[in-house]
XYZ file of C-alpha atoms in Angstrom:
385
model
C 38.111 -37.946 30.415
C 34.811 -38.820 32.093
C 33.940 -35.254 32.926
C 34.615 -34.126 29.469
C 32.357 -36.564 27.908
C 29.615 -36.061 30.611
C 29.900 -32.596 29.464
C 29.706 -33.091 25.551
C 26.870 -35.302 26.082
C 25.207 -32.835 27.660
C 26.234 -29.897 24.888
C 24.594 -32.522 22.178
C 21.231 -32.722 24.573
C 21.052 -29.165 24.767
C 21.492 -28.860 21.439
C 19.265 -31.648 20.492
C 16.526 -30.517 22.453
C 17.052 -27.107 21.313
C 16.148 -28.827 17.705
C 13.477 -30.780 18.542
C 11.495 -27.931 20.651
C 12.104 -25.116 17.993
C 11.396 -27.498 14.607
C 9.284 -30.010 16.052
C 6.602 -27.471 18.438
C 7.284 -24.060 17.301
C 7.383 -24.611 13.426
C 4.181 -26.728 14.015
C 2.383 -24.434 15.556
C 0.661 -22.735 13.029
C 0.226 -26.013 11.254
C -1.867 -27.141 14.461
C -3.923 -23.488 14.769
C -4.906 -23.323 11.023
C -4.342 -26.947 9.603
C -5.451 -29.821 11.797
C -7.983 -27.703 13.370
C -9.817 -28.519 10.206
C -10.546 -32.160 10.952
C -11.314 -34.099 8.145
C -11.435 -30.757 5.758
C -7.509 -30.534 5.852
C -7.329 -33.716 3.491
C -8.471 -31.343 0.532
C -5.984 -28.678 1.572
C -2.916 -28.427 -0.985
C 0.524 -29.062 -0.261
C 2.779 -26.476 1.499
C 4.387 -25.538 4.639
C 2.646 -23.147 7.504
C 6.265 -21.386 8.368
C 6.599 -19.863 11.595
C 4.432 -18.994 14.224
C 2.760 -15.110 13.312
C 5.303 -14.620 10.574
C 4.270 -17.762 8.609
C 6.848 -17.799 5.774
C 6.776 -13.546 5.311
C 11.099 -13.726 5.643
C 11.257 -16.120 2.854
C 9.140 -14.351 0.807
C 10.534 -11.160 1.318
C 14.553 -12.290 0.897
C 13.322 -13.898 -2.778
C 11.152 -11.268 -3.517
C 13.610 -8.685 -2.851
C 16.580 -10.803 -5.293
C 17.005 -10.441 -9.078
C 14.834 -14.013 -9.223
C 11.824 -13.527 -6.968
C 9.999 -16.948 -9.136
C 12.275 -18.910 -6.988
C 9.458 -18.521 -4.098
C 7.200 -20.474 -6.178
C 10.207 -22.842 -7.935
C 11.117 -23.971 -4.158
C 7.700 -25.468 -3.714
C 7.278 -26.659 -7.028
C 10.688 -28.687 -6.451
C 9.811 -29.799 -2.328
C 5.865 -30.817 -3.171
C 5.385 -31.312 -7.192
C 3.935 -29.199 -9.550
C 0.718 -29.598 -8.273
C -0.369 -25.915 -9.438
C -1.986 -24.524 -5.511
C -0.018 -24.637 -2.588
C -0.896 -23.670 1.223
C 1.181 -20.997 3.100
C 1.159 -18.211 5.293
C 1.818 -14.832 4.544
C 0.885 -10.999 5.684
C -0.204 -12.176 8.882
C -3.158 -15.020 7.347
C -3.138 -18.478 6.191
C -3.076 -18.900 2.331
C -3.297 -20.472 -0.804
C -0.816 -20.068 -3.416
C -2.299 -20.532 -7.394
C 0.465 -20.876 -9.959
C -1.452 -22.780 -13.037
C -2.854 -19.924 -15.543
C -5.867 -21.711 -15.538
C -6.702 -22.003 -12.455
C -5.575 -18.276 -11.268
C -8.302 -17.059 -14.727
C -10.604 -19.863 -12.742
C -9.887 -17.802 -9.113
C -10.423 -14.160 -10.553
C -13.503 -14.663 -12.738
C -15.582 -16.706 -10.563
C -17.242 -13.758 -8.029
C -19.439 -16.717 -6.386
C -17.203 -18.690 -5.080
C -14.230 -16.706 -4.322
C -13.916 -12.806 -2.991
C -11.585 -9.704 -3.194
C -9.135 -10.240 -0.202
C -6.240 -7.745 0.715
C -4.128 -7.933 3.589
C -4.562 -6.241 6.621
C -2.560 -3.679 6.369
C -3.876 -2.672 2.483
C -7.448 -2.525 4.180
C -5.957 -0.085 7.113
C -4.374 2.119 5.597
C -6.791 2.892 1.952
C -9.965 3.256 4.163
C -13.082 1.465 4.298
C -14.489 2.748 1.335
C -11.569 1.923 -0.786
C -12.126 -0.961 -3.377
C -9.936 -2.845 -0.924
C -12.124 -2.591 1.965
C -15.747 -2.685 0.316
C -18.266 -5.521 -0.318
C -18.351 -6.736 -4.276
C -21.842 -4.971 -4.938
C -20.326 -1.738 -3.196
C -17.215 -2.039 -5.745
C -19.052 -2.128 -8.370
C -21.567 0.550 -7.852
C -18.724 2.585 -6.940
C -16.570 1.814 -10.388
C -20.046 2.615 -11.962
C -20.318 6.037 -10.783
C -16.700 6.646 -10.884
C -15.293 5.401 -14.242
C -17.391 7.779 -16.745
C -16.406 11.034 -15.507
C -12.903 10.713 -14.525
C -11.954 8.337 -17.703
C -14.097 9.782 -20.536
C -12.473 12.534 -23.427
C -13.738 15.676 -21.573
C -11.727 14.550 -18.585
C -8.391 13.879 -20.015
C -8.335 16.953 -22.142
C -8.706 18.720 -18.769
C -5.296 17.367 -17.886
C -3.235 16.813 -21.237
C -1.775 20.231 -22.139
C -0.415 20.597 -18.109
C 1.144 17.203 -18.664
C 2.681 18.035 -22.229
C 4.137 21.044 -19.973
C 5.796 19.261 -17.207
C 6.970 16.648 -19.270
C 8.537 19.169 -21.535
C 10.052 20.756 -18.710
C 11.063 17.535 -16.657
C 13.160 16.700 -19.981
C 14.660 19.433 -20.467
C 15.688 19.856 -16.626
C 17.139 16.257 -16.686
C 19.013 16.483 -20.376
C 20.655 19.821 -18.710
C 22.171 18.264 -15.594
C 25.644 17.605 -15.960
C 25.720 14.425 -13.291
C 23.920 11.144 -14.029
C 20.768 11.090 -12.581
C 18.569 8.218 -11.092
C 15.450 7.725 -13.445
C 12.787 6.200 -11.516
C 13.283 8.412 -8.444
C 12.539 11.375 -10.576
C 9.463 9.591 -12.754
C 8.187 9.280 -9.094
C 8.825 13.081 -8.592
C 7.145 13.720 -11.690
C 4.263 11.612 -11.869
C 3.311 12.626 -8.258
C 3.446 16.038 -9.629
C 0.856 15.435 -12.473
C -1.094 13.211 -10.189
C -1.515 15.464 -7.355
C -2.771 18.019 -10.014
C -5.349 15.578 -11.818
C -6.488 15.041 -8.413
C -6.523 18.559 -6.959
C -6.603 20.748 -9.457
C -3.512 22.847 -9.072
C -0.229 22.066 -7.201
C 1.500 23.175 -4.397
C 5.266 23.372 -4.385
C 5.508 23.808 0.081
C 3.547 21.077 0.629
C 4.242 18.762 -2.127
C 7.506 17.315 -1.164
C 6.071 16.847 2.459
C 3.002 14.680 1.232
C 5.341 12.970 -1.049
C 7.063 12.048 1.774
C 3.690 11.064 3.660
C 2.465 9.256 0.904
C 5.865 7.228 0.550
C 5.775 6.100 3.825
C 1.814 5.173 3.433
C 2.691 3.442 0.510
C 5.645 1.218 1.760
C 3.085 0.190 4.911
C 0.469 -0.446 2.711
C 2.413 -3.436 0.914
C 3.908 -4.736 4.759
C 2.527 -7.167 7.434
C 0.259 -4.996 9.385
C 2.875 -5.436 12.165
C 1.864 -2.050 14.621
C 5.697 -1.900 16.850
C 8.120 -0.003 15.742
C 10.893 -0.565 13.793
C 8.204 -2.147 11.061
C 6.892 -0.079 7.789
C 3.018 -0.297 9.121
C 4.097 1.436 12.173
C 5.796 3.802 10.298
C 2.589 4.754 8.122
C 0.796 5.254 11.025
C 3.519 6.463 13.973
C 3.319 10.012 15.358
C 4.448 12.995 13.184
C 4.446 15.836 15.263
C 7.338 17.583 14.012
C 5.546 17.769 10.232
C 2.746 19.618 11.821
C 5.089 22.305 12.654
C 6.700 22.038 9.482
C 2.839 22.425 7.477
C 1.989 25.205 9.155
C 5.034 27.451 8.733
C 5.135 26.493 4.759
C 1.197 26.298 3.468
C 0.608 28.935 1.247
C -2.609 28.681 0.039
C -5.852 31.032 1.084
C -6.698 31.339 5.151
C -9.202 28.900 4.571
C -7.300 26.357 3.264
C -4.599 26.892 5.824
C -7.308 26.083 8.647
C -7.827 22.761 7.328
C -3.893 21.824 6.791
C -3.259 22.794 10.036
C -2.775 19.087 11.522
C -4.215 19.404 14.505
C -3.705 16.651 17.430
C -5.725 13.853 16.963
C -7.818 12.862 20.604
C -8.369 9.357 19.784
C -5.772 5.763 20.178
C -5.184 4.179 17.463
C -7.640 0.933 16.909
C -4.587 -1.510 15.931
C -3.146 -3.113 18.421
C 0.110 -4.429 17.992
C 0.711 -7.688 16.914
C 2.909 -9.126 19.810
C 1.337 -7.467 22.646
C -2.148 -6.511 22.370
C -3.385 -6.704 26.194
C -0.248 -4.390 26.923
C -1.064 -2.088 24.156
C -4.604 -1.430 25.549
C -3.212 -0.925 28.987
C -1.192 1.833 27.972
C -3.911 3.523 26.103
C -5.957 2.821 29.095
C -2.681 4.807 31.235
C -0.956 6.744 29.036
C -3.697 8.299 26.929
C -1.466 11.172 25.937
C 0.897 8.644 24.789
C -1.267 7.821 21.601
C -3.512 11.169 21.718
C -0.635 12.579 19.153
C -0.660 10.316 16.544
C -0.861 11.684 13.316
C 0.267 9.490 10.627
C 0.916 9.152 7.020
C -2.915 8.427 6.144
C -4.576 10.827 8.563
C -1.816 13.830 7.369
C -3.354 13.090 3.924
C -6.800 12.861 4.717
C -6.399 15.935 6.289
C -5.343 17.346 3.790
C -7.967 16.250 1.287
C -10.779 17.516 3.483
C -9.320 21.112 3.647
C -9.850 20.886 -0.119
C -13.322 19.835 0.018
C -14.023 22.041 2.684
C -12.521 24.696 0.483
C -14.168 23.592 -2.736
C -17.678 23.982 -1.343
C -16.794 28.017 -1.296
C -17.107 27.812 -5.270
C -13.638 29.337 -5.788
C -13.814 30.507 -9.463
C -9.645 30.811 -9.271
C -9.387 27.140 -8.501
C -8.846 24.834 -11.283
C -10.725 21.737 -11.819
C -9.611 18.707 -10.646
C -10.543 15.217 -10.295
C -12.102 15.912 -6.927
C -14.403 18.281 -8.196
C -15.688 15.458 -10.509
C -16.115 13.293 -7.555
C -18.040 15.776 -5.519
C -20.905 16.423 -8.383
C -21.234 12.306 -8.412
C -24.938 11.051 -7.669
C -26.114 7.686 -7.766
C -29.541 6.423 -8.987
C -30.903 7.671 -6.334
C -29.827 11.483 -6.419
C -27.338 10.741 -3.374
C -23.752 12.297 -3.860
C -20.378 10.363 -1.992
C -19.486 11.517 1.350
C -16.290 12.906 2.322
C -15.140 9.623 3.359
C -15.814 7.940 -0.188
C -14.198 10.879 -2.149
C -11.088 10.721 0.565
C -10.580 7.131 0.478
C -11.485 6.838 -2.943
C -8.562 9.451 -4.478
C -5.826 7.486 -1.927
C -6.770 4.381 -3.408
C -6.042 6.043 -6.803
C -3.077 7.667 -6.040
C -1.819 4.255 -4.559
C -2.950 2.283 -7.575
C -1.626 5.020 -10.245
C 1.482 6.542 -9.049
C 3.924 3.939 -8.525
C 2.511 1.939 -11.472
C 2.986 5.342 -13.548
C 6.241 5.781 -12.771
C 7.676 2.510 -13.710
C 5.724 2.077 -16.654
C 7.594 5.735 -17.335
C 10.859 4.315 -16.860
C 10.453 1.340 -18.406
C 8.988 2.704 -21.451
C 12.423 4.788 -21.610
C 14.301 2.260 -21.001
C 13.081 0.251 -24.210
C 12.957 2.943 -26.565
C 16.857 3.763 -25.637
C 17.577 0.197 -26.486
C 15.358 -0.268 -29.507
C 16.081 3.254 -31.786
C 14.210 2.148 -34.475
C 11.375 1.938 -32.269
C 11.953 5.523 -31.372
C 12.622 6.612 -34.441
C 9.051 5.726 -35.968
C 7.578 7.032 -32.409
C 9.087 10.250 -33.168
C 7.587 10.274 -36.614
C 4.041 9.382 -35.553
C-alpha cells in the first residue's frame, strides 16, 4: 500500500510540474520578451494574452477562423477581459494589437502620422518590395498616382469588356450544359484568372495557364500564412523547389522562340534569404555545405516573375500581333520626372494586383449569383436593365 501511494504521489508531481513548467514558463514567455520588457510602458498596453512562444495565439485564430463563426476570436476576449474595444495578442509571427470599436479602427486607418501600413511577413515576401505591401507611404502613393489613371480610366476598360462579355458568355453556357452539379467558386476562380491573366497580359495562354494557376494558388495560400520557412507549412510551399514544373514549361510553352527563352525556368544560383523559423543557425550551415541543396529553388513567386519578365522582354520587340494588355500600360508609365518603372515595379506591381483582384473577383462572382438565385425579382429587373 505504501509503494503504491509513493508511486501516485509521484504520478501527481510529474504531472504537476509538468503544469506548472508548460503554463507557468513557457506560456509566459512571450509575455516576458514583448510585455514586461517594456518597463513602465506596458501599463498603457491593452488587455490580452501573448499565447505561445513563436506561435503566439496563430492555432486559435486559425481553428475560429476556419468555423462557420470566426467573430468568436474576438467574442472570447470580449467575454475573458471586457469590452474594452483594443486588445494585445500575437499573431503571424509579431506582437499585436487587436481594434474592435468602429471608431477607433476609422481612428487607426485615417491617421497616416501616427500609425503605418503593416503586413505580415510573409505578405511582404512573397508580393515583392515594390508591392504596396512592402513600400514606404510616400512610395505608395506616388505609385497609386501613376498607376490608377491609365489602368482604371474608360479607354482602359473598353480594352477589356467585349473579351469578358465573351468568356462569360461562354463560361455560362459551358456550365448550364454539364449534366453533373458543379462547384461554383472553383470555376469563378478558373474564370476570373482567365480574364485577369488577359487584362494583365494581353492574350492568354491555354499550356501555361493551368500551371501558373497552380503557382499562383500556392503563392496565394503562403501569402495569407505565418512566414514559417520548414516544410510541411504553406510559406514553404510558395517558395519550395519546383523542379519538375520546369520540365513540364518547357515541353508545353507555345508561344514565339523568344518568349520560350524567357519561360524556360532556369535554376536559380542563389539560397533563399529566409531562414527558417525554428532553426536559423542550422539553416545557414547547410547553405554554407550543401549549396546545391538550395541552388534549385524555384518557387511559386520566382516561376511567376519569370514569367512576367519573358513578357517584358518580349514586349520591348514591338510585336504588332500582341494585344494590349495592362502591362503595356505599365511600361509607357513616367513620373514627373520623365522616369518610367523598372522591371521590378511592373513585376511586383501586377502580382500584387492579381493577389488583390482575383480571389476578391471570384467571390464577389459567386456571391453575386448566389443572391440573385435567391432574390428573382432582383433578377428579373437586372435582366430588364
Amino acid at each position: 500500500m505504501g509503494l503504491y501511494l509513493n508511486i501516485l504521489a509521484l504520478v501527481l508531481a510529474v504531472l504537476l510540474g509538468t503544469y506548472v513548467i508548460v503554463f507557468g514558463f513557457l506560456k509566459k514567455i512571450n509575455e516576458w520578451c514583448y510585455v514586461s520588457s517594456l518597463g513602465e510602458k506596458k501599463h498603457s498596453l491593452p488587455p490580452g494574452d501573448m499565447g505561445w512562444p513563436i506561435i503566439g495565439n496563430m492555432w486559435s485564430f486559425l481553428k475560429v477562423f476556419r468555423s462557420n463563426d470566426p467573430d468568436t476570436f474576438i467574442y472570447n476576449k470580449v467575454k475573458r477581459y471586457g469590452r474594452t474595444g483594443m486588445y494585445k495578442t500575437y499573431l503571424f509571427g509579431s506582437p499585436s494589437i487587436i481594434v474592435s470599436i468602429p471608431e477607433t479602427c476609422r481612428k487607426v486607418l485615417a491617421d497616416d502620422e501616427q500609425f503605418g501600413l503593416g503586413y505580415p511577413l510573409s505578405t511582404k515576401q512573397l508580393t515583392g518590395k515594390k508591392s504596396f505591401h512592402s513600400i514606404p507611404n510616400s512610395e505608395h502613393k506616388r505609385l497609386r498616382r501613376l498607376t490608377t489613371a491609365p489602368i482604371n480610366g474608360h479607354e482602359a476598360l473598353s480594352m477589356y469588356i467585349g473579351y469578358i462579355e465573351e468568356i462569360v458568355v461562354n463560361s455560362l453556357d459551358e456550365w448550364s450544359s454539364m449534366k453533373e452539379p458543379i462547384e461554383l467558386l472553383n470555376e469563378l476562380r478558373q474564370f476570373t484568372f482567365k480574364v485577369i491573366t488577359h487584362i494583365f497580359l494581353g492574350f492568354t495562354a491555354e499550356s501555361v495557364m493551368g500551371s501558373v494557376e497552380k503557382r499562383y494558388a500556392d503563392l496565394n495560400y503562403g501569402m495569407k500564412s505565418a512566414a514559417i520557412n520548414i516544410p510541411g507549412f504553406a510559406f514553404y510551399k510558395a517558395l519550395k523547389p519546383w523542379p519538375r514544373y520546369q520540365q513540364n514549361l518547357t515541353h508545353t510553352l507555345d508561344y514565339p522562340s523568344l518568349l520560350c527563352q524567357r519561360f524556360v525556368l532556369e535554376m536559380g544560383s542563389s539560397p533563399p534569404s529566409q531562414p527558417c523559423v525554428f532553426m536559423p543557425i542550422l539553416h545557414q550551415l547547410l547553405i554554407q555545405l550543401i549549396p546545391s541543396l538550395f541552388g534549385s529553388i524555384t518557387g511559386a513567386r520566382k516561376m511567376l516573375v519569370k514569367i512576367l519578365q519573358g513578357v517584358l522582354d518580349e514586349r520591348r520587340v514591338n510585336d504588332p500581333n500582341v494585344k494590349r494588355g495592362m502591362i503595356d500600360l505599365l511600361m509607357e508609365i513616367k513620373d514627373e520626372n520623365g522616369q518610367k518603372l523598372s522591371d521590378e515595379d511592373i513585376i511586383d506591381l501586377l502580382l500584387m494586383f492579381l493577389l488583390a483582384g482575383h480571389e476578391s473577383s471570384a467571390h464577389v462572382a459567386m456571391w453575386a449569383i448566389f443572391y440573385l438565385h435567391n432574390n428573382p425579382e432582383i433578377l428579373k429587373k437586372a435582366k430588364v436593365g
